[in-house]
Amino acid sequence: MTERVEDASSPAGDAPLLEVTGLAAGYGGIEVLHGVDLAVRAATATTLIGSNGAGKTTLLKTMVGLVRPSRGRVRLRGEDITDWSVQRRTRAGLVLVPEGRRVFAALSVHENLLLGAYGRRRSAVAASADEVYGRFPRLAERRRQPAGTLSGGEQQMLAIGRALMAAPTVMLLDEPSLGLAPKAVAEVTGILTALAGAGTTLVLVEQNASVAFRVASAGYLLDRGRISLAGEVARLRADPQVRAAYLGLGTAERR
Ligand code: ATP
């Protein structure tokens, strides 16, 4: 297969905030990622698209330290963090919003938020909670309600709110639109667009490329553990393979 990778990293002098180089990882001796290079610039939203099983979740997990790479490095602000624990990465601001939201159903909305702020100073936690409630008034209205009683869209909002409680430098989101009703997908897209617009650095894994391309400015296509295409979103959007496989469009059509 011809690789069509172009350099999506930042211009010289503008070092990436988060960078992986030559990253290989897998499970029980089966390699899933075969040498991935990816660079995320500060204050940008970068999307990672790819089919089922391409390795998108594995790549996010390797970046936050839940999966150990067999080769390659992960760097945050130029510092090699490959051997750091998950906790140390979280404290440095690398925060994952996992697939399936993973809120604690029996705990209240507020208790779920506090879990995201583990280890932070009490005054900082209160300020972050105020900020999250200001951003998501529906969570404020439901702050004492068990998280399990929230709708899917509200639970995603809570999962994003919980990540914001950690004061993220980079927020990594795994399929935030998955399994949501169209109205909730639109709402989550709006939330992510607002976060990106406010300068939060996002890495967004999505199978729904139309969501991904609305939020992100740059992106990567992961194909069976390898990056096969990288660049600005306009470039990905114009690619025939992406149009056919991820946008359900023919090559001749224009959106
Ligand atoms: P999806 O969109 O389906 O979530 P993905 O691109 O996120 O796909 P991964 O979840 O990273 O892909 O999975 C990549 C490969 O690794 C798949 O073949 C999957 O079966 C395998 N895999 C994922 N997690 C594990 C695990 N915990 N143990 C063993 N194999 C795993």
mmCIF file of C-alpha atoms and ligand atoms in Angstrom:
data_model
loop_
_atom_site.group_PDB
_atom_site.id
_atom_site.type_symbol
_atom_site.label_atom_id
_atom_site.label_comp_id
_atom_site.label_asym_id
_atom_site.label_seq_id
_atom_site.Cartn_x
_atom_site.Cartn_y
_atom_site.Cartn_z
ATOM 1 C CA MET A 1 0.000 0.000 0.000
ATOM 2 C CA THR A 2 1.254 3.454 -0.820
ATOM 3 C CA GLU A 3 1.661 5.581 2.257
ATOM 4 C CA ARG A 4 0.455 9.115 1.827
ATOM 5 C CA VAL A 5 1.695 10.508 5.061
ATOM 6 C CA GLU A 6 2.558 14.162 5.081
ATOM 7 C CA ASP A 7 4.050 15.983 7.955
ATOM 8 C CA ALA A 8 1.230 17.290 10.145
ATOM 9 C CA SER A 9 3.536 18.469 12.881
ATOM 10 C CA SER A 10 4.028 22.090 13.631
ATOM 11 C CA PRO A 11 6.274 24.490 11.777
ATOM 12 C CA ALA A 12 9.871 24.785 12.914
ATOM 13 C CA GLY A 13 10.205 26.593 16.217
ATOM 14 C CA ASP A 14 6.647 25.727 17.274
ATOM 15 C CA ALA A 15 7.273 22.442 19.084
ATOM 16 C CA PRO A 16 4.302 20.099 19.541
ATOM 17 C CA LEU A 17 2.690 19.969 22.969
ATOM 18 C CA LEU A 18 2.198 16.218 22.762
ATOM 19 C CA GLU A 19 4.173 13.979 20.469
ATOM 20 C CA VAL A 20 4.569 10.272 19.866
ATOM 21 C CA THR A 21 7.364 8.889 17.742
ATOM 22 C CA GLY A 22 7.823 5.354 16.429
ATOM 23 C CA LEU A 23 5.238 4.048 18.864
ATOM 24 C CA ALA A 24 4.602 0.304 18.871
ATOM 25 C CA ALA A 25 2.271 -1.379 21.354
ATOM 26 C CA GLY A 26 -0.039 -4.342 21.682
ATOM 27 C CA TYR A 27 -1.462 -6.982 23.958
ATOM 28 C CA GLY A 28 0.125 -10.259 25.007
ATOM 29 C CA GLY A 29 2.734 -10.292 22.267
ATOM 30 C CA ILE A 30 0.332 -9.258 19.485
ATOM 31 C CA GLU A 31 1.392 -5.908 18.101
ATOM 32 C CA VAL A 32 -1.475 -3.503 17.362
ATOM 33 C CA LEU A 33 0.437 -0.256 16.710
ATOM 34 C CA HIS A 34 3.383 -0.638 14.369
ATOM 35 C CA GLY A 35 5.380 2.578 14.696
ATOM 36 C CA VAL A 36 3.069 5.564 14.959
ATOM 37 C CA ASP A 37 4.225 9.186 14.673
ATOM 38 C CA LEU A 38 1.809 11.882 15.760
ATOM 39 C CA ALA A 39 2.159 15.493 16.855
ATOM 40 C CA VAL A 40 -0.415 17.648 18.605
ATOM 41 C CA ARG A 41 0.041 21.403 18.676
ATOM 42 C CA ALA A 42 -1.063 23.407 21.712
ATOM 43 C CA ALA A 43 -4.520 24.967 21.539
ATOM 44 C CA THR A 44 -5.612 22.851 18.603
ATOM 45 C CA ALA A 45 -8.027 19.955 18.236
ATOM 46 C CA THR A 46 -6.530 16.963 16.462
ATOM 47 C CA THR A 47 -8.655 14.039 15.417
ATOM 48 C CA LEU A 48 -7.754 10.425 14.963
ATOM 49 C CA ILE A 49 -10.065 8.480 12.701
ATOM 50 C CA GLY A 50 -9.936 4.893 11.532
ATOM 51 C CA SER A 51 -12.009 1.755 11.223
ATOM 52 C CA ASN A 52 -12.909 -0.682 14.003
ATOM 53 C CA GLY A 53 -9.849 -2.294 15.493
ATOM 54 C CA ALA A 54 -7.381 0.085 13.789
ATOM 55 C CA GLY A 55 -5.778 0.779 17.174
ATOM 56 C CA LYS A 56 -7.202 4.218 18.039
ATOM 57 C CA THR A 57 -8.080 3.334 21.637
ATOM 58 C CA THR A 58 -4.749 1.581 22.061
ATOM 59 C CA LEU A 59 -2.963 4.741 20.896
ATOM 60 C CA LEU A 60 -4.845 6.928 23.396
ATOM 61 C CA LYS A 61 -4.200 4.408 26.178
ATOM 62 C CA THR A 62 -0.502 4.334 25.331
ATOM 63 C CA MET A 63 -0.353 8.133 25.470
ATOM 64 C CA VAL A 64 -1.914 8.225 28.966
ATOM 65 C CA GLY A 65 0.146 5.290 30.234
ATOM 66 C CA LEU A 66 -2.535 2.577 30.470
ATOM 67 C CA VAL A 67 -0.700 0.535 27.824
ATOM 68 C CA ARG A 68 3.093 0.289 27.798
ATOM 69 C CA PRO A 69 4.732 0.681 24.390
ATOM 70 C CA SER A 70 7.217 -1.920 23.192
ATOM 71 C CA ARG A 71 9.023 0.745 21.126
ATOM 72 C CA GLY A 72 8.867 4.479 20.635
ATOM 73 C CA ARG A 73 8.526 7.534 22.842
ATOM 74 C CA VAL A 74 5.797 9.819 24.178
ATOM 75 C CA ARG A 75 6.700 13.442 24.867
ATOM 76 C CA LEU A 76 4.794 16.211 26.583
ATOM 77 C CA ARG A 77 6.163 19.741 26.095
ATOM 78 C CA GLY A 78 9.306 18.107 24.768
ATOM 79 C CA GLU A 79 9.820 16.057 27.930
ATOM 80 C CA ASP A 80 10.053 12.298 27.565
ATOM 81 C CA ILE A 81 7.184 10.857 29.635
ATOM 82 C CA THR A 82 7.232 7.319 28.213
ATOM 83 C CA ASP A 83 8.160 5.805 31.567
ATOM 84 C CA TRP A 84 5.859 7.953 33.696
ATOM 85 C CA SER A 85 2.962 6.383 35.620
ATOM 86 C CA VAL A 86 -0.651 7.134 34.690
ATOM 87 C CA GLN A 87 -0.997 9.256 37.851
ATOM 88 C CA ARG A 88 2.036 11.363 37.063
ATOM 89 C CA ARG A 89 0.750 11.974 33.522
ATOM 90 C CA THR A 90 -2.658 12.954 34.896
ATOM 91 C CA ARG A 91 -0.998 15.430 37.240
ATOM 92 C CA ALA A 92 0.889 16.819 34.245
ATOM 93 C CA GLY A 93 -2.474 17.363 32.549
ATOM 94 C CA LEU A 94 -2.832 14.385 30.204
ATOM 95 C CA VAL A 95 -6.443 13.407 30.814
ATOM 96 C CA LEU A 96 -8.472 10.676 29.107
ATOM 97 C CA VAL A 97 -12.247 10.755 28.638
ATOM 98 C CA PRO A 98 -12.739 7.023 28.094
ATOM 99 C CA GLU A 99 -15.020 5.322 25.621
ATOM 100 C CA GLY A 100 -18.402 4.539 27.154
ATOM 101 C CA ARG A 101 -18.156 7.553 29.519
ATOM 102 C CA ARG A 102 -17.548 5.373 32.616
ATOM 103 C CA VAL A 103 -19.365 7.560 35.083
ATOM 104 C CA PHE A 104 -20.132 6.034 38.477
ATOM 105 C CA ALA A 105 -23.879 5.457 38.258
ATOM 106 C CA ALA A 106 -24.569 5.291 42.007
ATOM 107 C CA LEU A 107 -22.557 8.424 42.840
ATOM 108 C CA SER A 108 -23.999 11.894 42.422
ATOM 109 C CA VAL A 109 -23.016 14.203 39.596
ATOM 110 C CA HIS A 110 -20.978 16.263 42.066
ATOM 111 C CA GLU A 111 -19.185 13.204 43.491
ATOM 112 C CA ASN A 112 -18.299 12.102 39.958
ATOM 113 C CA LEU A 113 -16.820 15.534 39.275
ATOM 114 C CA LEU A 114 -14.764 15.426 42.469
ATOM 115 C CA LEU A 115 -13.214 12.125 41.375
ATOM 116 C CA GLY A 116 -11.726 13.970 38.407
ATOM 117 C CA ALA A 117 -9.957 16.381 40.733
ATOM 118 C CA TYR A 118 -8.228 13.751 42.852
ATOM 119 C CA GLY A 119 -5.046 15.119 44.407
ATOM 120 C CA ARG A 120 -5.721 18.795 43.623
ATOM 121 C CA ARG A 121 -5.905 21.528 46.243
ATOM 122 C CA ARG A 122 -9.352 22.144 47.753
ATOM 123 C CA SER A 123 -9.552 25.770 46.557
ATOM 124 C CA ALA A 124 -8.579 24.753 43.015
ATOM 125 C CA VAL A 125 -11.222 21.997 43.081
ATOM 126 C CA ALA A 126 -13.971 24.412 44.110
ATOM 127 C CA ALA A 127 -12.962 26.859 41.378
ATOM 128 C CA SER A 128 -12.937 24.084 38.753
ATOM 129 C CA ALA A 129 -16.363 22.808 39.881
ATOM 130 C CA ASP A 130 -17.787 26.341 39.574
ATOM 131 C CA GLU A 131 -16.316 26.572 36.091
ATOM 132 C CA VAL A 132 -17.773 23.201 35.034
ATOM 133 C CA TYR A 133 -21.213 24.110 36.415
ATOM 134 C CA GLY A 134 -21.017 27.465 34.659
ATOM 135 C CA ARG A 135 -20.198 25.748 31.402
ATOM 136 C CA PHE A 136 -22.799 22.986 31.841
ATOM 137 C CA PRO A 137 -25.830 24.377 33.701
ATOM 138 C CA ARG A 138 -27.637 21.036 33.289
ATOM 139 C CA LEU A 139 -25.018 19.403 35.481
ATOM 140 C CA ALA A 140 -25.475 22.163 38.062
ATOM 141 C CA GLU A 141 -29.229 21.511 38.129
ATOM 142 C CA ARG A 142 -28.568 17.806 38.646
ATOM 143 C CA ARG A 143 -25.568 18.007 40.941
ATOM 144 C CA ARG A 144 -27.131 15.853 43.696
ATOM 145 C CA GLN A 145 -28.719 13.366 41.314
ATOM 146 C CA PRO A 146 -27.134 9.900 40.829
ATOM 147 C CA ALA A 147 -25.160 9.939 37.577
ATOM 148 C CA GLY A 148 -26.965 6.770 36.465
ATOM 149 C CA THR A 149 -30.200 8.744 36.103
ATOM 150 C CA LEU A 150 -28.694 11.116 33.508
ATOM 151 C CA SER A 151 -29.327 10.724 29.769
ATOM 152 C CA GLY A 152 -26.490 9.478 27.554
ATOM 153 C CA GLY A 153 -25.691 13.009 26.403
ATOM 154 C CA GLU A 154 -25.664 14.310 29.974
ATOM 155 C CA GLN A 155 -23.384 11.462 31.045
ATOM 156 C CA GLN A 156 -20.967 12.438 28.263
ATOM 157 C CA MET A 157 -21.167 16.016 29.486
ATOM 158 C CA LEU A 158 -20.320 14.721 32.988
ATOM 159 C CA ALA A 159 -17.397 12.664 31.661
ATOM 160 C CA ILE A 160 -16.025 15.797 29.953
ATOM 161 C CA GLY A 161 -16.714 17.862 33.095
ATOM 162 C CA ARG A 162 -14.855 15.290 35.198
ATOM 163 C CA ALA A 163 -11.854 15.582 32.856
ATOM 164 C CA LEU A 164 -11.976 19.386 33.123
ATOM 165 C CA MET A 165 -11.750 18.996 36.926
ATOM 166 C CA ALA A 166 -8.200 17.694 36.439
ATOM 167 C CA ALA A 167 -7.167 21.010 34.797
ATOM 168 C CA PRO A 168 -6.113 19.255 31.597
ATOM 169 C CA THR A 169 -3.226 20.356 29.417
ATOM 170 C CA VAL A 170 -4.429 17.905 26.773
ATOM 171 C CA MET A 171 -7.832 16.209 26.843
ATOM 172 C CA LEU A 172 -7.979 12.910 24.976
ATOM 173 C CA LEU A 173 -11.497 11.778 24.097
ATOM 174 C CA ASP A 174 -12.375 8.266 22.981
ATOM 175 C CA GLU A 175 -15.505 8.156 20.810
ATOM 176 C CA PRO A 176 -17.531 10.759 22.730
ATOM 177 C CA SER A 177 -20.422 10.563 20.234
ATOM 178 C CA LEU A 178 -20.704 6.768 20.287
ATOM 179 C CA GLY A 179 -24.159 5.434 21.110
ATOM 180 C CA LEU A 180 -25.745 8.858 21.514
ATOM 181 C CA ALA A 181 -29.012 10.007 19.947
ATOM 182 C CA PRO A 182 -28.570 12.557 17.104
ATOM 183 C CA LYS A 183 -29.609 15.473 19.320
ATOM 184 C CA ALA A 184 -27.031 14.479 21.959
ATOM 185 C CA VAL A 185 -24.375 14.010 19.244
ATOM 186 C CA ALA A 186 -25.034 17.583 18.115
ATOM 187 C CA GLU A 187 -24.796 18.768 21.710
ATOM 188 C CA VAL A 188 -21.512 16.967 22.369
ATOM 189 C CA THR A 189 -20.155 18.331 19.074
ATOM 190 C CA GLY A 190 -21.094 21.821 20.268
ATOM 191 C CA ILE A 191 -19.351 21.269 23.618
ATOM 192 C CA LEU A 192 -16.166 20.061 21.927
ATOM 193 C CA THR A 193 -16.216 22.905 19.408
ATOM 194 C CA ALA A 194 -16.564 25.380 22.283
ATOM 195 C CA LEU A 195 -13.684 23.761 24.193
ATOM 196 C CA ALA A 196 -11.502 23.828 21.080
ATOM 197 C CA GLY A 197 -12.532 27.439 20.417
ATOM 198 C CA ALA A 198 -11.497 28.357 23.972
ATOM 199 C CA GLY A 199 -8.025 26.967 23.313
ATOM 200 C CA THR A 200 -8.221 23.577 25.061
ATOM 201 C CA THR A 201 -5.909 21.121 23.360
ATOM 202 C CA LEU A 202 -7.948 18.104 22.279
ATOM 203 C CA VAL A 203 -7.155 14.716 20.792
ATOM 204 C CA LEU A 204 -10.409 13.320 19.509
ATOM 205 C CA VAL A 205 -10.915 9.704 18.477
ATOM 206 C CA GLU A 206 -14.074 9.371 16.435
ATOM 207 C CA GLN A 207 -15.632 6.943 14.023
ATOM 208 C CA ASN A 208 -18.111 9.659 13.167
ATOM 209 C CA ALA A 209 -15.855 11.668 10.874
ATOM 210 C CA SER A 210 -18.396 14.411 10.358
ATOM 211 C CA VAL A 211 -18.274 15.112 14.126
ATOM 212 C CA ALA A 212 -14.490 14.875 14.119
ATOM 213 C CA PHE A 213 -14.091 17.261 11.189
ATOM 214 C CA ARG A 214 -16.444 19.819 12.685
ATOM 215 C CA VAL A 215 -14.359 19.979 15.868
ATOM 216 C CA ALA A 216 -10.767 19.422 14.745
ATOM 217 C CA SER A 217 -8.386 21.424 12.595
ATOM 218 C CA ALA A 218 -5.879 18.623 11.988
ATOM 219 C CA GLY A 219 -6.196 14.888 11.800
ATOM 220 C CA TYR A 220 -4.708 11.480 11.257
ATOM 221 C CA LEU A 221 -6.110 8.373 9.627
ATOM 222 C CA LEU A 222 -5.030 5.215 11.412
ATOM 223 C CA ASP A 223 -5.135 2.101 9.271
ATOM 224 C CA ARG A 224 -4.344 -1.235 10.934
ATOM 225 C CA GLY A 225 -1.882 0.255 13.365
ATOM 226 C CA ARG A 226 -0.205 2.650 10.938
ATOM 227 C CA ILE A 227 -0.826 6.285 10.091
ATOM 228 C CA SER A 228 -1.830 6.295 6.428
ATOM 229 C CA LEU A 229 -2.824 9.930 6.065
ATOM 230 C CA ALA A 230 -2.136 13.068 8.079
ATOM 231 C CA GLY A 231 -2.668 16.763 7.679
ATOM 232 C CA GLU A 232 -5.117 19.604 8.039
ATOM 233 C CA VAL A 233 -8.755 18.546 8.203
ATOM 234 C CA ALA A 234 -9.435 20.070 4.774
ATOM 235 C CA ARG A 235 -6.928 17.628 3.335
ATOM 236 C CA LEU A 236 -8.498 14.636 5.079
ATOM 237 C CA ARG A 237 -11.962 15.735 4.066
ATOM 238 C CA ALA A 238 -10.892 15.865 0.421
ATOM 239 C CA ASP A 239 -9.254 12.450 0.431
ATOM 240 C CA PRO A 240 -11.181 9.912 -1.693
ATOM 241 C CA GLN A 241 -10.692 7.070 0.807
ATOM 242 C CA VAL A 242 -11.873 9.190 3.727
ATOM 243 C CA ARG A 243 -14.821 10.485 1.704
ATOM 244 C CA ALA A 244 -15.942 6.999 0.768
ATOM 245 C CA ALA A 245 -15.243 5.156 4.022
ATOM 246 C CA TYR A 246 -15.896 7.802 6.668
ATOM 247 C CA LEU A 247 -18.165 10.414 5.173
ATOM 248 C CA GLY A 248 -20.273 8.110 2.989
ATOM 249 C CA LEU A 249 -19.607 10.346 -0.011
ATOM 250 C CA GLY A 250 -18.524 9.603 -3.557
ATOM 251 C CA THR A 251 -15.315 11.086 -4.909
ATOM 252 C CA ALA A 252 -17.096 13.427 -7.331
ATOM 253 C CA GLU A 253 -19.447 15.029 -4.829
ATOM 254 C CA ARG A 254 -18.707 18.259 -3.030
ATOM 255 C CA ARG A 255 -20.146 18.949 0.397
HETATM 256 P P1 ATP B 1 -12.790 0.522 17.965
HETATM 257 O O1 ATP B 1 -13.238 1.625 17.103
HETATM 258 O O2 ATP B 1 -13.463 -0.759 17.657
HETATM 259 O O3 ATP B 1 -12.760 0.864 19.425
HETATM 260 P P2 ATP B 1 -9.929 0.938 17.838
HETATM 261 O O4 ATP B 1 -9.380 1.538 16.603
HETATM 262 O O5 ATP B 1 -10.070 1.816 19.022
HETATM 263 O O6 ATP B 1 -11.293 0.219 17.502
HETATM 264 P P3 ATP B 1 -8.464 -0.784 19.592
HETATM 265 O O7 ATP B 1 -9.569 -0.843 20.592
HETATM 266 O O8 ATP B 1 -7.242 -0.042 19.935
HETATM 267 O O9 ATP B 1 -9.001 -0.281 18.187
HETATM 268 O O10 ATP B 1 -8.080 -2.288 19.228
HETATM 269 C C1 ATP B 1 -7.038 -2.632 18.320
HETATM 270 C C2 ATP B 1 -6.831 -4.122 18.348
HETATM 271 O O11 ATP B 1 -6.369 -4.526 19.626
HETATM 272 C C3 ATP B 1 -8.089 -4.943 18.085
HETATM 273 O O12 ATP B 1 -7.737 -6.043 17.293
HETATM 274 C C4 ATP B 1 -8.533 -5.378 19.451
HETATM 275 O O13 ATP B 1 -9.205 -6.616 19.393
HETATM 276 C C5 ATP B 1 -7.213 -5.525 20.194
HETATM 277 N N1 ATP B 1 -7.372 -5.229 21.625
HETATM 278 C C6 ATP B 1 -7.860 -4.097 22.158
HETATM 279 N N2 ATP B 1 -7.826 -4.146 23.513
HETATM 280 C C7 ATP B 1 -7.314 -5.351 23.835
HETATM 281 C C8 ATP B 1 -7.022 -6.012 25.074
HETATM 282 N N3 ATP B 1 -7.264 -5.430 26.254
HETATM 283 N N4 ATP B 1 -6.505 -7.249 25.002
HETATM 284 C C9 ATP B 1 -6.248 -7.848 23.815
HETATM 285 N N5 ATP B 1 -6.488 -7.273 22.616
HETATM 286 C C10 ATP B 1 -7.016 -6.049 22.614
#
